[in-house]
Short mmCIF file of C-alpha atoms and ligand atoms in Angstrom, two decimals:
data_model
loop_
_atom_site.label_atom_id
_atom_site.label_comp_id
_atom_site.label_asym_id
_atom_site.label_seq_id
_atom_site.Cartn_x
_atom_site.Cartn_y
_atom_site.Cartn_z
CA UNK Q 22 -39.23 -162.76 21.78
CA UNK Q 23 -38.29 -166.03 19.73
CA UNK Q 24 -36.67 -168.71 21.71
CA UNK Q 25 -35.25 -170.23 18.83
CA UNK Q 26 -31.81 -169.27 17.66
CA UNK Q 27 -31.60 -168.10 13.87
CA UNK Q 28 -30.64 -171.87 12.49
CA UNK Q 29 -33.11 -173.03 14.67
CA UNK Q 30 -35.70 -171.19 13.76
CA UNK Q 31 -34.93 -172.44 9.94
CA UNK Q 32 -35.10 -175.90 10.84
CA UNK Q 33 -38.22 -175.18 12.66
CA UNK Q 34 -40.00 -173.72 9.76
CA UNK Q 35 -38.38 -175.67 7.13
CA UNK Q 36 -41.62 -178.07 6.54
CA UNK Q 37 -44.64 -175.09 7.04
CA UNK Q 38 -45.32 -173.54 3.30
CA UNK Q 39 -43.82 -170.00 5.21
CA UNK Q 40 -40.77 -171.68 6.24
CA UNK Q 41 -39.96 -172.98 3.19
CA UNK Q 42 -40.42 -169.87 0.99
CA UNK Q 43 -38.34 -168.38 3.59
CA UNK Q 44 -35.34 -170.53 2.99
CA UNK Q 45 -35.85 -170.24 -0.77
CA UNK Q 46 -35.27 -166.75 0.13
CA UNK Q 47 -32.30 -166.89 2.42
CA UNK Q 48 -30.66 -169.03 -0.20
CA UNK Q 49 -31.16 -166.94 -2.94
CA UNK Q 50 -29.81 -164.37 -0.94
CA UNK Q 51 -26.47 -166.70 0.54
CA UNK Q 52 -25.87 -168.19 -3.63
CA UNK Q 53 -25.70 -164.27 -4.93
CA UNK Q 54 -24.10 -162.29 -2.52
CA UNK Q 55 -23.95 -158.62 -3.62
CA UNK Q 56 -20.27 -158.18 -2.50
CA UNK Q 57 -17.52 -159.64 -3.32
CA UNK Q 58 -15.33 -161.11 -0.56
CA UNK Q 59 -12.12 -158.99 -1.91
CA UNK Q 60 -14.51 -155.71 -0.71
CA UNK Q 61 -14.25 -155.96 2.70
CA UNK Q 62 -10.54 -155.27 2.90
CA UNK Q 63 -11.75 -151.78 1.82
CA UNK Q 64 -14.89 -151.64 4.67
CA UNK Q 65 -12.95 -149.51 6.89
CA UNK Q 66 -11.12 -146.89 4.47
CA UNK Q 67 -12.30 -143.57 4.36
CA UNK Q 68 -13.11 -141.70 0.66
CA UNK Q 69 -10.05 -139.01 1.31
CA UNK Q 70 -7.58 -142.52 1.65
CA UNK Q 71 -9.33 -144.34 -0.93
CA UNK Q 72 -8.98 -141.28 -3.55
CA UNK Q 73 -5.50 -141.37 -3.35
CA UNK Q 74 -4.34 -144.63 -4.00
CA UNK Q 75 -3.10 -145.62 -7.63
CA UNK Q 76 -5.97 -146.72 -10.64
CA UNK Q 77 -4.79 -150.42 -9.83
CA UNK Q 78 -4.66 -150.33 -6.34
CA UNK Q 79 -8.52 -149.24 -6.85
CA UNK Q 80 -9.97 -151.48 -9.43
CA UNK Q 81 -10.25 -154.42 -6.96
CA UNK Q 82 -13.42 -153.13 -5.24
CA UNK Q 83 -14.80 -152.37 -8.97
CA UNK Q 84 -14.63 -156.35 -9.77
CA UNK Q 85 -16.46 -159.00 -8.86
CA UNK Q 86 -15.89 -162.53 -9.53
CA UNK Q 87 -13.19 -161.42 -11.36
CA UNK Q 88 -15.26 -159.34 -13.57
CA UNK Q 89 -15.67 -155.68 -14.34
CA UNK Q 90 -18.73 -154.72 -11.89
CA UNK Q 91 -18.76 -151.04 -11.95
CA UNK Q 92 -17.27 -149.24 -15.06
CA UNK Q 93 -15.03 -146.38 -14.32
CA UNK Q 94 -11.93 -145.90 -15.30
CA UNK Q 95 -10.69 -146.66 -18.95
CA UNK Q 96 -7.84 -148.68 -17.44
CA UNK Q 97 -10.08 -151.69 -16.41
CA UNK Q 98 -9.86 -152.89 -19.75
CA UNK Q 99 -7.57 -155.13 -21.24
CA UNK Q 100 -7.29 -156.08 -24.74
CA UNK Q 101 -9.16 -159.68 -24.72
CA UNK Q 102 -12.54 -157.56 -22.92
CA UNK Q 103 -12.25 -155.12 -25.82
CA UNK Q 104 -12.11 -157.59 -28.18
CA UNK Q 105 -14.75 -159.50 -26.69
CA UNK Q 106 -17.32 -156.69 -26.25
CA UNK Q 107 -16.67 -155.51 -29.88
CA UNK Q 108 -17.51 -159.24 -30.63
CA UNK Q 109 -21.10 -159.11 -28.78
CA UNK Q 110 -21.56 -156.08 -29.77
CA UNK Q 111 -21.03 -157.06 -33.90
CA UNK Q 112 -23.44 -160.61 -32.72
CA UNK Q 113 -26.06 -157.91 -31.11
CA UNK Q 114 -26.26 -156.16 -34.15
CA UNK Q 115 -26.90 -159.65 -36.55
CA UNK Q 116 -29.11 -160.83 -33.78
CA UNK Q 117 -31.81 -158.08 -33.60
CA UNK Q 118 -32.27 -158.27 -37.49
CA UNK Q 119 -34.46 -161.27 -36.71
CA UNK Q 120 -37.92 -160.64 -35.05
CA UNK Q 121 -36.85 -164.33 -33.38
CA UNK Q 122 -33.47 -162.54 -32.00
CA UNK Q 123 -34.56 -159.56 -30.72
CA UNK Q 124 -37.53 -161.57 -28.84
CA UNK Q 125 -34.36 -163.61 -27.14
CA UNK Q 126 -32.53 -160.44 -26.88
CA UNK Q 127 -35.39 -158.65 -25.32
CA UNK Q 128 -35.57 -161.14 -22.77
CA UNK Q 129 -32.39 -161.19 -21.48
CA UNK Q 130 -32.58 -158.99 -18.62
CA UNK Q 131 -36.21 -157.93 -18.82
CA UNK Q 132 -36.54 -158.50 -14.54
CA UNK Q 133 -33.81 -156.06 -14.54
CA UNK Q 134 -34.37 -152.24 -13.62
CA UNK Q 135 -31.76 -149.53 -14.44
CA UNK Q 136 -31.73 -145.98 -13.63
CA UNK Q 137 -30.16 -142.73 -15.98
CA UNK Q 138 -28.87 -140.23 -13.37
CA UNK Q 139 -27.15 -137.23 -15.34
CA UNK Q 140 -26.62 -134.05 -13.94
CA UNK Q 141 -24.86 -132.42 -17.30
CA UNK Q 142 -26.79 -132.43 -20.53
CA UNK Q 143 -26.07 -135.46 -22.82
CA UNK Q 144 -27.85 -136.55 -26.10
CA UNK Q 145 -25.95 -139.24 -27.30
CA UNK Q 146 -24.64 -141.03 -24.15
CA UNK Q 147 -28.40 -141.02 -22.31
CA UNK Q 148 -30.03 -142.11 -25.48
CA UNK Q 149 -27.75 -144.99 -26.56
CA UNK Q 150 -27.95 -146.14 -22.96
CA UNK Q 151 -30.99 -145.81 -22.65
CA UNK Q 152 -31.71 -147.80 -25.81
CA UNK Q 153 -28.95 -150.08 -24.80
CA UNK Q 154 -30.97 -150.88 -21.99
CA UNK Q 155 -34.23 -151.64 -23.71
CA UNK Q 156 -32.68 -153.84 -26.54
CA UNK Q 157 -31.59 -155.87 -23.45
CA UNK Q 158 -35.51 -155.62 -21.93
CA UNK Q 159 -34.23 -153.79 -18.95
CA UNK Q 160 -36.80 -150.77 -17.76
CA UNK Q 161 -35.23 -147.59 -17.52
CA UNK Q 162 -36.30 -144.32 -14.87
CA UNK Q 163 -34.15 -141.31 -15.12
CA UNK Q 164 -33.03 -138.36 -13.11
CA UNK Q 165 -31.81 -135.99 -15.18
CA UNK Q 166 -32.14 -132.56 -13.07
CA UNK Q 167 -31.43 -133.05 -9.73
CA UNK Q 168 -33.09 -130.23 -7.88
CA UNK Q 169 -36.28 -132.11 -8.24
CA UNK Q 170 -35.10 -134.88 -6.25
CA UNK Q 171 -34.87 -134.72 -2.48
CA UNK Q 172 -31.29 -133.70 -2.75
CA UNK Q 173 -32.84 -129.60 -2.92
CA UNK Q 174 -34.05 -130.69 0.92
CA UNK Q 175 -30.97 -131.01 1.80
CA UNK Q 176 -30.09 -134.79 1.34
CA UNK Q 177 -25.75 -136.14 1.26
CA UNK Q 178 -25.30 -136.38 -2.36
CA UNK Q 179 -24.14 -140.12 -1.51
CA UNK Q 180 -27.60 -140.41 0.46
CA UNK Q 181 -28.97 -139.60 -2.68
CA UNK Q 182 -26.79 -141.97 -4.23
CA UNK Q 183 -27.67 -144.71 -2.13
CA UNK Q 184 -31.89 -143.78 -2.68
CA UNK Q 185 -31.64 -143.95 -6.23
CA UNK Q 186 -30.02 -147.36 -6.06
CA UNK Q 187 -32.19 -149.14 -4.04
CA UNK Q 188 -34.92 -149.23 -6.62
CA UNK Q 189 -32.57 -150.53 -9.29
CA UNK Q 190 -30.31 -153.25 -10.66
CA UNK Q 191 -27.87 -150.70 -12.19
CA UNK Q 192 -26.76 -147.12 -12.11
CA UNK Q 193 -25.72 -145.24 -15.34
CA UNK Q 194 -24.24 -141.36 -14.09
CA UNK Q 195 -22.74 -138.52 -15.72
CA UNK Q 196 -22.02 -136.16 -13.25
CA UNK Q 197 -20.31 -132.68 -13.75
CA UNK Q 198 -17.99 -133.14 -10.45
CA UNK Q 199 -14.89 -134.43 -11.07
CA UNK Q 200 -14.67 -138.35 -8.46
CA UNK Q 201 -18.16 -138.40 -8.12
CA UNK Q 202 -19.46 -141.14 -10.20
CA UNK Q 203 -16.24 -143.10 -8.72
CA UNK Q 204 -17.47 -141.94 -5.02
CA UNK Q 205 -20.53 -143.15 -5.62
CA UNK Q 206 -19.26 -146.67 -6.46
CA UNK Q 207 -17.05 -146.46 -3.28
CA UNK Q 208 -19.29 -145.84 -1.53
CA UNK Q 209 -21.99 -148.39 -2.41
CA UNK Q 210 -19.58 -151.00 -2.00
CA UNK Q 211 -17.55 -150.36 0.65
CA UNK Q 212 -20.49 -148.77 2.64
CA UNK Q 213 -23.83 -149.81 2.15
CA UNK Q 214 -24.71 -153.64 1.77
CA UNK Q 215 -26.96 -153.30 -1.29
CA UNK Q 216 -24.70 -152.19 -4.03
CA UNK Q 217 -25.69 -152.44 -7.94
CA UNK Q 218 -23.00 -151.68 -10.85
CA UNK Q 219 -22.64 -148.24 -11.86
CA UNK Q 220 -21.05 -147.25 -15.10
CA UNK Q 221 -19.60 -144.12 -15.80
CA UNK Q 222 -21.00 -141.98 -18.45
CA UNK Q 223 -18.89 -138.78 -18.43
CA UNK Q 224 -17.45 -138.05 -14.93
CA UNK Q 225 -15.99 -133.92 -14.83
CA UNK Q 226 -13.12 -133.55 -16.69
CA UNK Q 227 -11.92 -136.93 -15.77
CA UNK Q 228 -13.11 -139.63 -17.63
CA UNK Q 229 -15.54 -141.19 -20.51
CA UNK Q 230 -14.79 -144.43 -20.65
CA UNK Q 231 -17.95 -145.78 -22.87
CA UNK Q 232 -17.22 -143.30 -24.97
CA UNK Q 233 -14.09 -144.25 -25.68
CA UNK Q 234 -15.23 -147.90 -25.96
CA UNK Q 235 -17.33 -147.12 -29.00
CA UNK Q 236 -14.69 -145.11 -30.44
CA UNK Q 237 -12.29 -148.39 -30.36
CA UNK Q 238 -15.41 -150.10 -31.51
CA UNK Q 239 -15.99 -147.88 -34.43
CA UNK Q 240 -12.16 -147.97 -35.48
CA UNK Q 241 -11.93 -151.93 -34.83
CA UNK Q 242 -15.05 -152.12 -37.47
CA UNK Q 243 -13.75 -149.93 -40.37
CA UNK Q 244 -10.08 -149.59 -40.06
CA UNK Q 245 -7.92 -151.94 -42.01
CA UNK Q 246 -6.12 -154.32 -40.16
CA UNK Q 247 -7.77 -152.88 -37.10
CA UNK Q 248 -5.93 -150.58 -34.93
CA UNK Q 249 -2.47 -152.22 -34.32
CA UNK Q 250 -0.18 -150.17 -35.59
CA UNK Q 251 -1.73 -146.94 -36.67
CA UNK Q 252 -1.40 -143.48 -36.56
CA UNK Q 253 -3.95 -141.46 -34.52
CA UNK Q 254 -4.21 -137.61 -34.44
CA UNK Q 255 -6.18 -136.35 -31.58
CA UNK Q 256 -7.60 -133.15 -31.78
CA UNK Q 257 -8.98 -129.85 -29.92
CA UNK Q 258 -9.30 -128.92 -25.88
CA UNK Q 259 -7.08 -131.90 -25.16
CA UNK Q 260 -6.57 -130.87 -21.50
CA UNK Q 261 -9.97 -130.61 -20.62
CA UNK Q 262 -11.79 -133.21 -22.83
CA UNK Q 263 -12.43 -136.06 -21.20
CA UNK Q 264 -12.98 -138.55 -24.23
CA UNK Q 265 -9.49 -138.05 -25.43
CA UNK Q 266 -8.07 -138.47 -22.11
CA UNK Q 267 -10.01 -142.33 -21.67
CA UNK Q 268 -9.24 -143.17 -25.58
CA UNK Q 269 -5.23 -142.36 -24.62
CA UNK Q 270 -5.48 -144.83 -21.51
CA UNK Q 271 -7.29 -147.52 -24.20
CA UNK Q 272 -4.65 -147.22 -26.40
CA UNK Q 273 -2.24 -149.32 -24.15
CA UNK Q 274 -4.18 -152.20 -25.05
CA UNK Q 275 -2.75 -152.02 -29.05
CA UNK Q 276 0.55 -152.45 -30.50
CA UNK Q 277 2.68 -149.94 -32.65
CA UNK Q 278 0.60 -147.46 -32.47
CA UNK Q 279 1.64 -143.99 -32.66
CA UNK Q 280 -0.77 -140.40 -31.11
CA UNK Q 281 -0.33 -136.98 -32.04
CA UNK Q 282 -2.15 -134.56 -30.08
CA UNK Q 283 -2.61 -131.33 -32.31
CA UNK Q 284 -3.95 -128.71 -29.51
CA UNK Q 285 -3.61 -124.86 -28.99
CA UNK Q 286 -0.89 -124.55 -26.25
CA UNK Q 287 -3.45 -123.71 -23.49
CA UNK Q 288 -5.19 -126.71 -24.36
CA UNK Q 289 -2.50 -129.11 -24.10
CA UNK Q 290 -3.36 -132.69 -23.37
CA UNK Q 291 -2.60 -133.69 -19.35
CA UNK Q 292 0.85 -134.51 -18.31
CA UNK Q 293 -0.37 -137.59 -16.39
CA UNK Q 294 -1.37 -138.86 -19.79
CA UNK Q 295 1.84 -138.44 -21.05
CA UNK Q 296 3.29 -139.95 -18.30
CA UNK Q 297 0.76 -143.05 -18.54
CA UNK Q 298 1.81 -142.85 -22.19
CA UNK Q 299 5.56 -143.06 -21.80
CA UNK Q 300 5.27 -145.73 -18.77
CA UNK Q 301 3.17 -148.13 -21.31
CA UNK Q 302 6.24 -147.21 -24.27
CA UNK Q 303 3.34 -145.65 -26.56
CA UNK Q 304 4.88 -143.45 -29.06
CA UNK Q 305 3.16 -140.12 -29.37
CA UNK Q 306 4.09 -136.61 -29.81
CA UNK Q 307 2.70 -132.98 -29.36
CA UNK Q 308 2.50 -130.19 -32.29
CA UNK Q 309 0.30 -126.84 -32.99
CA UNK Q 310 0.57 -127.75 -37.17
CA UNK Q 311 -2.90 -129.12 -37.77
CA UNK Q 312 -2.39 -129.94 -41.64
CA UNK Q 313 1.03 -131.59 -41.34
CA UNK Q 314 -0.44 -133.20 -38.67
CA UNK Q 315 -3.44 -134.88 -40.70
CA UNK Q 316 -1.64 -135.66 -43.91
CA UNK Q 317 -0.40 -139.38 -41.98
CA UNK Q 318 -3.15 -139.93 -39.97
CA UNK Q 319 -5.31 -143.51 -40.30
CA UNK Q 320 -7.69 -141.66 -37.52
CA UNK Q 321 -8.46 -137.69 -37.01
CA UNK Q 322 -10.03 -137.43 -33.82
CA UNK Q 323 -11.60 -134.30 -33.72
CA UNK Q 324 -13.18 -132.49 -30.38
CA UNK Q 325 -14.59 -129.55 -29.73
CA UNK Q 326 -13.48 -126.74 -26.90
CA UNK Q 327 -14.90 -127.93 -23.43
CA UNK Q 328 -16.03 -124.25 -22.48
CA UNK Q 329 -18.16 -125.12 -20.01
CA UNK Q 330 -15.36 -125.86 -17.41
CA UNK Q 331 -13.81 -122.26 -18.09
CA UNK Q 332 -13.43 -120.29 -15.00
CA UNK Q 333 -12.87 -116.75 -16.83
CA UNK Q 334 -13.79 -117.22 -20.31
CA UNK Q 335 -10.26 -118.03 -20.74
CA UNK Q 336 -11.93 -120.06 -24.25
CA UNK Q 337 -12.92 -117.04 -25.91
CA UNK Q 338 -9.28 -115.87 -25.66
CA UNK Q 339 -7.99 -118.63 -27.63
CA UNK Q 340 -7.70 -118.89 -31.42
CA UNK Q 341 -9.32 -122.66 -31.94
CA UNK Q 342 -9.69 -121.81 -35.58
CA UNK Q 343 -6.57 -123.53 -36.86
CA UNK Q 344 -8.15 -126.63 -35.37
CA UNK Q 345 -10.85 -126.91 -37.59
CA UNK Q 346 -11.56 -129.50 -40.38
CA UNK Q 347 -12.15 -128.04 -43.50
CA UNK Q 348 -13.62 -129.50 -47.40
CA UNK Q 349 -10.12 -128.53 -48.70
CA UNK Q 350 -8.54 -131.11 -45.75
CA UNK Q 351 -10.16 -133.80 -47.76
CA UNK Q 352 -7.66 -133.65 -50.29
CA UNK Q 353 -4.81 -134.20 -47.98
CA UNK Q 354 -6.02 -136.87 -45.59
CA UNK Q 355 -4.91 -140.49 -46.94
CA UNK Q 356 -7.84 -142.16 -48.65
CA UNK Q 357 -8.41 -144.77 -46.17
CA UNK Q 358 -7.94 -142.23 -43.00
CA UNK Q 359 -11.10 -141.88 -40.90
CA UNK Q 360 -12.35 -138.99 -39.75
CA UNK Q 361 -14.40 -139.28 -36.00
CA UNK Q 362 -15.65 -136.76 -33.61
CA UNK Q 363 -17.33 -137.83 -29.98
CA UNK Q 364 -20.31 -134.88 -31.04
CA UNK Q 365 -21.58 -132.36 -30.07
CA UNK Q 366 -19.72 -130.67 -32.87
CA UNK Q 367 -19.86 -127.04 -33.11
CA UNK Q 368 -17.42 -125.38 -36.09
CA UNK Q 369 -14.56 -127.89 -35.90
CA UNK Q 370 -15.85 -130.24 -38.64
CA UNK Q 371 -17.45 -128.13 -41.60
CA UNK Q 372 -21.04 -129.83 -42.36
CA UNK Q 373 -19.85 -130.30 -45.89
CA UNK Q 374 -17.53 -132.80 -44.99
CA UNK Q 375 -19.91 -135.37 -44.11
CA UNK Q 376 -20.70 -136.14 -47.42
CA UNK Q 377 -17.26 -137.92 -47.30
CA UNK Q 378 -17.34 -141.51 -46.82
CA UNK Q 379 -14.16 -141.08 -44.37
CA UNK Q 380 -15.89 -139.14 -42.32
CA UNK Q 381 -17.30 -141.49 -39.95
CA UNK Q 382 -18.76 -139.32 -36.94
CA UNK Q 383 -22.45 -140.76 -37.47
CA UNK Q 384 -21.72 -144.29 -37.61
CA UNK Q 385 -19.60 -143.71 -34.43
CA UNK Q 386 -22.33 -142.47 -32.54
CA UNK Q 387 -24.64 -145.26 -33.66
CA UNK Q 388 -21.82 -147.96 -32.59
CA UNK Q 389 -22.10 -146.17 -28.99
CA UNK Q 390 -25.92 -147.86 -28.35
CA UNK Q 391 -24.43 -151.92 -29.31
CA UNK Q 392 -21.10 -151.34 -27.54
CA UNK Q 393 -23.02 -150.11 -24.23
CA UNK Q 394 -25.36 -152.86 -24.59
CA UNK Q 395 -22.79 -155.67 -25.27
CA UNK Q 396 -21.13 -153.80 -21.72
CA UNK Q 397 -24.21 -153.81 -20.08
CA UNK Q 398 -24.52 -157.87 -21.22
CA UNK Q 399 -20.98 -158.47 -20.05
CA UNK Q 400 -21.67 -157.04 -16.25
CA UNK Q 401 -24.68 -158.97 -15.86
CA UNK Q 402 -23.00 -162.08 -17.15
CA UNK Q 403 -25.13 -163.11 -20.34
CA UNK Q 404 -22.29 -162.00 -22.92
CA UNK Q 405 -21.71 -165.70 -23.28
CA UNK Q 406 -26.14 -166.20 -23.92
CA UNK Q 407 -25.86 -163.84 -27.08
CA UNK Q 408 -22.20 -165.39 -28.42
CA UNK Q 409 -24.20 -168.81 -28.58
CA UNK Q 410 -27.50 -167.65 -30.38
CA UNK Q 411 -27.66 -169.28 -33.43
CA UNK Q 412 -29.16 -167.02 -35.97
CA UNK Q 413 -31.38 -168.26 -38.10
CA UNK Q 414 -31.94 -171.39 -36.11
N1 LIG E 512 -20.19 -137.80 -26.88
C1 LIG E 512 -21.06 -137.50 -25.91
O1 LIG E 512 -20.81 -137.78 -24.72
O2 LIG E 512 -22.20 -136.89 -26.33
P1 LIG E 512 -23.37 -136.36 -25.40
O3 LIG E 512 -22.80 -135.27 -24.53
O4 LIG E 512 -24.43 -135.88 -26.33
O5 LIG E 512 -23.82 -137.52 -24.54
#
């Protein structure tokens, strides 16, 4: 038993080679706390109370330092972080053209560990993170089918959680259960004193926010003017399509512009985006007329049906045909309109329409790997490293 108390004891030790890697230690440990002192007002609420409360009320124990920590919700973003991470992003892009660069690039976070945990199939979103990561020099591990982790024994999906976190700096999910990703991030903040960032990559029918940040990304880059004051059509299975749900939260963040959500009626987008819509005085409006619909659009936002959350094949009884983009479209579209898609595409887009230079859907999905690295840069605070980088230099 020690007969020294705790400050004692580091005093003690403080001149022997132990004591004073020990202190090293314990101040490493006191200078970067993993919490932030806001967190603890939320120590003692339970999931079921936490749920409940408002997007704002919530975003609190998602920031640290003032700064996005876990990414979640669409609505953490304002317009000057959009900006910003389309900046980085663009400065990523010039950077890594050098050998030089993407040496300095590759050594931004390489003592950082990350970990891919998807439980519904992705291409683009695990590979552009994935590759975010390594452009950044981070090591990746993966769990991408979870009955070969010890949650088939029988382990709390949040014990789970919690395991997979503990090995890592950061936690990238896509999880087919509606909350969960933003449970998770509850949870290993409010809960558990080790918590690392988690970002959401595709949570249920809820939420994508990163994919709606390369979406802004991609029309930032090639619209004219940028996105203030245009017209963008939206369509497909807007009620259960999560990427058209985050882009309509983003959207508050830009001026004049105007949505029209072209959807079957059993696809209609959610009211509680409307509502968000009309509380943030964005104009938008609702029609079945596809072509009358895309003859004023600056963006078409195409998206496929989202049959994987039917519960009676209630897709097949739909006629999504009217919804679909077609060569002949071409000639009604306005020639600077772009044409985008968050992929997989099945039959909405006909292949012969990506000859088109306004059709844009490849680019997009390209502009998904630097937008998710400049985000992953911005939560580990090195943004500000790449902005300085002198090319060239
Ligand atoms: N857009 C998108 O989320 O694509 P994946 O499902 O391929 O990741």
């Amino acid at each position: 038993m020690s007969h020294f108390s705790k400050k004692e004891k580091i005093i003690e030790n403080s001149g022997t080679e132990r004591g004073k890697r020990s202190n090293q230690f314990k101040s490493r440990l006191y200078s970067e706390p993993r919490w932030d002192p806001s967190w603890k007002n939320f120590r003692d609420m339970e999931w079921e109370t936490f749920s409940k409360l408002e997007v704002a009320e919530k975003i609190p124990l998602f920031t640290k330092n003032n700064r996005l920590y876990d990414c979640l919700f669409a609505q953490q973003f304002d317009r000057e972080l959009l900006d910003r991470l389309c900046r980085v992003a663009d400065k990523l892009r010039e950077i890594t053209k050098t050998s030089a660069g993407d040496r300095f690039v590759t050594n931004l976070l390489f003592d950082k560990r990350a970990i891919l945990v998807f439980n519904q199939p992705s291409s683009r979103t695990f590979l552009s993170f994935q590759n975010a990561c390594h452009i950044l020099g981070m090591k990746t591990s993966e769990i991408r089918d979870v009955s070969t982790s010890s949650f088939a024994k029988g382990e709390s999906p949040l014990d789970s959680i919690r395991t997979f976190a503990s090995y890592v700096h950061l936690m990238i999910m896509r999880m087919k259960e509606d909350g969960f990703v933003e449970q998770s991030a509850w949870h290993l903040n409010s809960k558990t004193n080790r918590p690392v960032p988690i970002i959401n990559a595709g949570s249920g029918t809820d939420q994508h926010p990163t994919q709606a940040l390369l979406d802004i990304y991609t029309m930032t880059r090639l619209l004219d003017g940028g996105i203030d004051g245009k017209n963008i059509v939206m369509v497909g299975d807007l009620k259960r399509g999560r990427t058209v749900r985050s882009l309509s939260y983003l959207m508050k963040n830009y001026s004049d512009v105007k949505i029209t959500y072209v959807s079957p009626e059993e696809f209609r987008v959610g009211l509680d985006i409307l509502e968000f819509l009309r509380k943030h005085r964005i104009n938008y409006t609702e029609t079945y007329d596809f072509e009358s619909a895309i003859r004023d659009a600056d963006v078409i936002y195409m998206t496929r049906i989202q049959d994987e959350y039917d519960k009676n094949g209630e897709s097949k009884k739909v006629d999504y045909s009217k919804y679909y983009f077609k060569p002949e479209h071409l000639k009604i579209i306005k020639p600077t309109c772009i044409i985008m898609h968050p992929l997989p595409r099945r039959d909405e887009i006909d292949p012969k329409v990506d000859f088109d230079e306004r059709a844009v859907f490849w680019r997009q999905e390209r502009n998904g790997m630097w937008i998710r690295a400049a985000l992953i840069s911005y939560i580990f605070n090195i943004d500000h490293k790449i902005m300085v980088y002198k090319v060239g230099v």
